Amino acid sequence: QQSGTSTVAPSVAHEGLAVATPGACRRTACVQRVALRTKAKGRKEGGDMATPLLAGLGVAAAAMGGKYAMQAWQTFRNAPPRLRQFYQGGFLPEMTRREAAQILGLRESAPVQKVREAHRKIMVANHPDAGGSDYLASKINEAKDKLLKKSSGSSTSPF
């Protein structure tokens, strides 16, 4: 392209853009700037579309995670306290090893030392001299004897 002056050099096409050679007219330089802006703008718009989309997905994931965390917290907070489950029912006419283990809070196969420790701890809390029941004290002693494989004098309680 040439303008009205004689010192104008023609522009050279390079990679789809008009590149002005030294001494080219102002119009060619304007075309070059517009082409560079358009090309840069095209790249920028494509990259900018992914950023809001990813940000939106991140916000949505955080909101859903927060919702489920709040629901879990409400469920945990409103749950009744877990209390120890005790044996429902009275004593059997003749004590078994299973019942003896339940009274002392042990397993049927507990070692002798554990049986003695459990018996002592329970008797301290339920001893008749300390305000405990005679009936419960006799059942605790019977449970210890049963687990230690001693035969008690009377298998039935007089109470």
PDB file of C-alpha atoms in Angstrom, residues 22-149:
ATOM      1  CA  PRO A  22      11.009   1.136   8.261  1.00  0.00           C
ATOM      2  CA  GLY A  23       9.494   4.231   6.732  1.00  0.00           C
ATOM      3  CA  ALA A  24       6.039   2.721   6.212  1.00  0.00           C
ATOM      4  CA  CYS A  25       3.017   4.952   6.499  1.00  0.00           C
ATOM      5  CA  ARG A  26       1.030   5.453   9.620  1.00  0.00           C
ATOM      6  CA  ARG A  27      -1.899   3.559   8.204  1.00  0.00           C
ATOM      7  CA  THR A  28       0.115   0.332   8.066  1.00  0.00           C
ATOM      8  CA  ALA A  29       1.248   0.808  11.642  1.00  0.00           C
ATOM      9  CA  CYS A  30      -2.376   1.273  12.683  1.00  0.00           C
ATOM     10  CA  VAL A  31      -3.331  -1.934  10.889  1.00  0.00           C
ATOM     11  CA  GLN A  32      -0.517  -3.695  12.697  1.00  0.00           C
ATOM     12  CA  ARG A  33      -1.659  -2.465  16.128  1.00  0.00           C
ATOM     13  CA  VAL A  34      -5.277  -3.407  15.462  1.00  0.00           C
ATOM     14  CA  ALA A  35      -4.230  -6.863  14.268  1.00  0.00           C
ATOM     15  CA  LEU A  36      -2.090  -7.451  17.364  1.00  0.00           C
ATOM     16  CA  ARG A  37      -4.886  -6.314  19.686  1.00  0.00           C
ATOM     17  CA  THR A  38      -7.418  -8.538  17.936  1.00  0.00           C
ATOM     18  CA  LYS A  39      -5.143 -11.561  18.088  1.00  0.00           C
ATOM     19  CA  ALA A  40      -4.294 -10.976  21.765  1.00  0.00           C
ATOM     20  CA  LYS A  41      -7.929 -10.339  22.576  1.00  0.00           C
ATOM     21  CA  GLY A  42      -8.957 -13.619  20.953  1.00  0.00           C
ATOM     22  CA  ARG A  43      -6.487 -15.560  23.102  1.00  0.00           C
ATOM     23  CA  LYS A  44      -7.485 -13.697  26.233  1.00  0.00           C
ATOM     24  CA  GLU A  45     -11.212 -14.310  25.801  1.00  0.00           C
ATOM     25  CA  GLY A  46     -10.753 -18.068  25.435  1.00  0.00           C
ATOM     26  CA  GLY A  47      -8.675 -18.252  28.624  1.00  0.00           C
ATOM     27  CA  ASP A  48     -11.042 -15.976  30.526  1.00  0.00           C
ATOM     28  CA  MET A  49     -14.010 -18.275  29.945  1.00  0.00           C
ATOM     29  CA  ALA A  50     -12.409 -21.115  31.895  1.00  0.00           C
ATOM     30  CA  THR A  51     -11.582 -19.008  34.964  1.00  0.00           C
ATOM     31  CA  PRO A  52     -15.176 -18.026  35.922  1.00  0.00           C
ATOM     32  CA  LEU A  53     -16.361 -21.541  35.186  1.00  0.00           C
ATOM     33  CA  LEU A  54     -13.751 -23.096  37.479  1.00  0.00           C
ATOM     34  CA  ALA A  55     -14.401 -20.472  40.147  1.00  0.00           C
ATOM     35  CA  GLY A  56     -18.132 -21.203  39.990  1.00  0.00           C
ATOM     36  CA  LEU A  57     -17.543 -24.931  40.285  1.00  0.00           C
ATOM     37  CA  GLY A  58     -15.248 -24.356  43.273  1.00  0.00           C
ATOM     38  CA  VAL A  59     -17.854 -22.211  45.027  1.00  0.00           C
ATOM     39  CA  ALA A  60     -20.582 -24.786  44.343  1.00  0.00           C
ATOM     40  CA  ALA A  61     -18.418 -27.629  45.689  1.00  0.00           C
ATOM     41  CA  ALA A  62     -17.587 -25.632  48.825  1.00  0.00           C
ATOM     42  CA  ALA A  63     -21.272 -24.856  49.381  1.00  0.00           C
ATOM     43  CA  MET A  64     -22.286 -28.510  49.039  1.00  0.00           C
ATOM     44  CA  GLY A  65     -19.477 -29.612  51.342  1.00  0.00           C
ATOM     45  CA  GLY A  66     -20.556 -27.039  53.916  1.00  0.00           C
ATOM     46  CA  LYS A  67     -24.150 -28.208  53.680  1.00  0.00           C
ATOM     47  CA  TYR A  68     -23.214 -31.831  54.360  1.00  0.00           C
ATOM     48  CA  ALA A  69     -20.867 -30.815  57.186  1.00  0.00           C
ATOM     49  CA  MET A  70     -23.678 -28.843  58.855  1.00  0.00           C
ATOM     50  CA  GLN A  71     -26.064 -31.792  58.527  1.00  0.00           C
ATOM     51  CA  ALA A  72     -23.500 -34.155  60.049  1.00  0.00           C
ATOM     52  CA  TRP A  73     -22.885 -31.744  62.934  1.00  0.00           C
ATOM     53  CA  GLN A  74     -26.619 -31.406  63.648  1.00  0.00           C
ATOM     54  CA  THR A  75     -27.015 -35.191  63.658  1.00  0.00           C
ATOM     55  CA  PHE A  76     -24.026 -35.605  65.972  1.00  0.00           C
ATOM     56  CA  ARG A  77     -25.168 -32.852  68.330  1.00  0.00           C
ATOM     57  CA  ASN A  78     -28.768 -34.111  68.605  1.00  0.00           C
ATOM     58  CA  ALA A  79     -27.841 -37.778  69.080  1.00  0.00           C
ATOM     59  CA  PRO A  80     -28.616 -39.175  72.526  1.00  0.00           C
ATOM     60  CA  PRO A  81     -25.612 -39.961  74.694  1.00  0.00           C
ATOM     61  CA  ARG A  82     -24.386 -43.510  74.487  1.00  0.00           C
ATOM     62  CA  LEU A  83     -24.905 -45.085  77.842  1.00  0.00           C
ATOM     63  CA  ARG A  84     -23.540 -48.404  78.957  1.00  0.00           C
ATOM     64  CA  GLN A  85     -25.980 -51.208  78.311  1.00  0.00           C
ATOM     65  CA  PHE A  86     -26.773 -53.149  81.464  1.00  0.00           C
ATOM     66  CA  TYR A  87     -28.224 -56.612  81.741  1.00  0.00           C
ATOM     67  CA  GLN A  88     -32.002 -56.500  81.682  1.00  0.00           C
ATOM     68  CA  GLY A  89     -33.518 -58.976  84.094  1.00  0.00           C
ATOM     69  CA  GLY A  90     -33.024 -60.499  87.515  1.00  0.00           C
ATOM     70  CA  PHE A  91     -30.723 -63.194  88.835  1.00  0.00           C
ATOM     71  CA  LEU A  92     -31.087 -66.834  87.805  1.00  0.00           C
ATOM     72  CA  PRO A  93     -31.971 -69.409  90.485  1.00  0.00           C
ATOM     73  CA  GLU A  94     -28.542 -71.025  90.040  1.00  0.00           C
ATOM     74  CA  MET A  95     -25.696 -68.754  88.960  1.00  0.00           C
ATOM     75  CA  THR A  96     -23.904 -69.627  85.717  1.00  0.00           C
ATOM     76  CA  ARG A  97     -20.392 -68.614  84.695  1.00  0.00           C
ATOM     77  CA  ARG A  98     -21.914 -66.194  82.198  1.00  0.00           C
ATOM     78  CA  GLU A  99     -24.013 -64.474  84.846  1.00  0.00           C
ATOM     79  CA  ALA A 100     -21.020 -64.361  87.214  1.00  0.00           C
ATOM     80  CA  ALA A 101     -18.911 -62.687  84.533  1.00  0.00           C
ATOM     81  CA  GLN A 102     -21.659 -60.129  83.894  1.00  0.00           C
ATOM     82  CA  ILE A 103     -21.921 -59.290  87.600  1.00  0.00           C
ATOM     83  CA  LEU A 104     -18.188 -58.655  87.873  1.00  0.00           C
ATOM     84  CA  GLY A 105     -17.968 -56.969  84.460  1.00  0.00           C
ATOM     85  CA  LEU A 106     -15.451 -59.495  83.099  1.00  0.00           C
ATOM     86  CA  ARG A 107     -15.206 -62.199  80.484  1.00  0.00           C
ATOM     87  CA  GLU A 108     -15.834 -65.797  81.454  1.00  0.00           C
ATOM     88  CA  SER A 109     -12.189 -66.620  80.718  1.00  0.00           C
ATOM     89  CA  ALA A 110     -10.732 -63.780  82.817  1.00  0.00           C
ATOM     90  CA  PRO A 111      -7.535 -64.581  84.774  1.00  0.00           C
ATOM     91  CA  VAL A 112      -7.663 -65.051  88.542  1.00  0.00           C
ATOM     92  CA  GLN A 113      -5.988 -61.698  89.244  1.00  0.00           C
ATOM     93  CA  LYS A 114      -8.605 -59.801  87.192  1.00  0.00           C
ATOM     94  CA  VAL A 115     -11.438 -61.611  88.977  1.00  0.00           C
ATOM     95  CA  ARG A 116     -10.029 -60.660  92.386  1.00  0.00           C
ATOM     96  CA  GLU A 117      -9.502 -57.015  91.364  1.00  0.00           C
ATOM     97  CA  ALA A 118     -13.042 -56.714  89.979  1.00  0.00           C
ATOM     98  CA  HIS A 119     -14.533 -58.389  93.077  1.00  0.00           C
ATOM     99  CA  ARG A 120     -12.648 -56.052  95.401  1.00  0.00           C
ATOM    100  CA  LYS A 121     -13.693 -52.924  93.456  1.00  0.00           C
ATOM    101  CA  ILE A 122     -17.373 -53.906  93.394  1.00  0.00           C
ATOM    102  CA  MET A 123     -17.419 -54.999  97.040  1.00  0.00           C
ATOM    103  CA  VAL A 124     -15.972 -51.653  98.162  1.00  0.00           C
ATOM    104  CA  ALA A 125     -18.953 -49.938  96.549  1.00  0.00           C
ATOM    105  CA  ASN A 126     -21.574 -52.483  97.721  1.00  0.00           C
ATOM    106  CA  HIS A 127     -20.342 -53.721 101.108  1.00  0.00           C
ATOM    107  CA  PRO A 128     -23.102 -54.039 103.751  1.00  0.00           C
ATOM    108  CA  ASP A 129     -20.974 -52.208 106.353  1.00  0.00           C
ATOM    109  CA  ALA A 130     -20.792 -49.200 104.019  1.00  0.00           C
ATOM    110  CA  GLY A 131     -24.558 -49.108 103.421  1.00  0.00           C
ATOM    111  CA  GLY A 132     -24.734 -51.708 100.638  1.00  0.00           C
ATOM    112  CA  SER A 133     -27.202 -54.539 100.280  1.00  0.00           C
ATOM    113  CA  ASP A 134     -26.608 -57.960 101.915  1.00  0.00           C
ATOM    114  CA  TYR A 135     -28.281 -59.616  98.930  1.00  0.00           C
ATOM    115  CA  LEU A 136     -26.022 -57.895  96.372  1.00  0.00           C
ATOM    116  CA  ALA A 137     -22.926 -58.626  98.478  1.00  0.00           C
ATOM    117  CA  SER A 138     -23.833 -62.326  98.561  1.00  0.00           C
ATOM    118  CA  LYS A 139     -24.362 -62.350  94.759  1.00  0.00           C
ATOM    119  CA  ILE A 140     -21.007 -60.624  94.186  1.00  0.00           C
ATOM    120  CA  ASN A 141     -19.255 -63.166  96.411  1.00  0.00           C
ATOM    121  CA  GLU A 142     -21.050 -66.015  94.646  1.00  0.00           C
ATOM    122  CA  ALA A 143     -19.947 -64.611  91.257  1.00  0.00           C
ATOM    123  CA  LYS A 144     -16.317 -64.500  92.419  1.00  0.00           C
ATOM    124  CA  ASP A 145     -16.526 -68.069  93.705  1.00  0.00           C
ATOM    125  CA  LYS A 146     -18.116 -69.263  90.446  1.00  0.00           C
ATOM    126  CA  LEU A 147     -15.408 -67.682  88.284  1.00  0.00           C
ATOM    127  CA  LEU A 148     -12.652 -68.973  90.552  1.00  0.00           C
ATOM    128  CA  LYS A 149     -14.261 -72.440  90.169  1.00  0.00           C
TER     129      LYS A 149
END
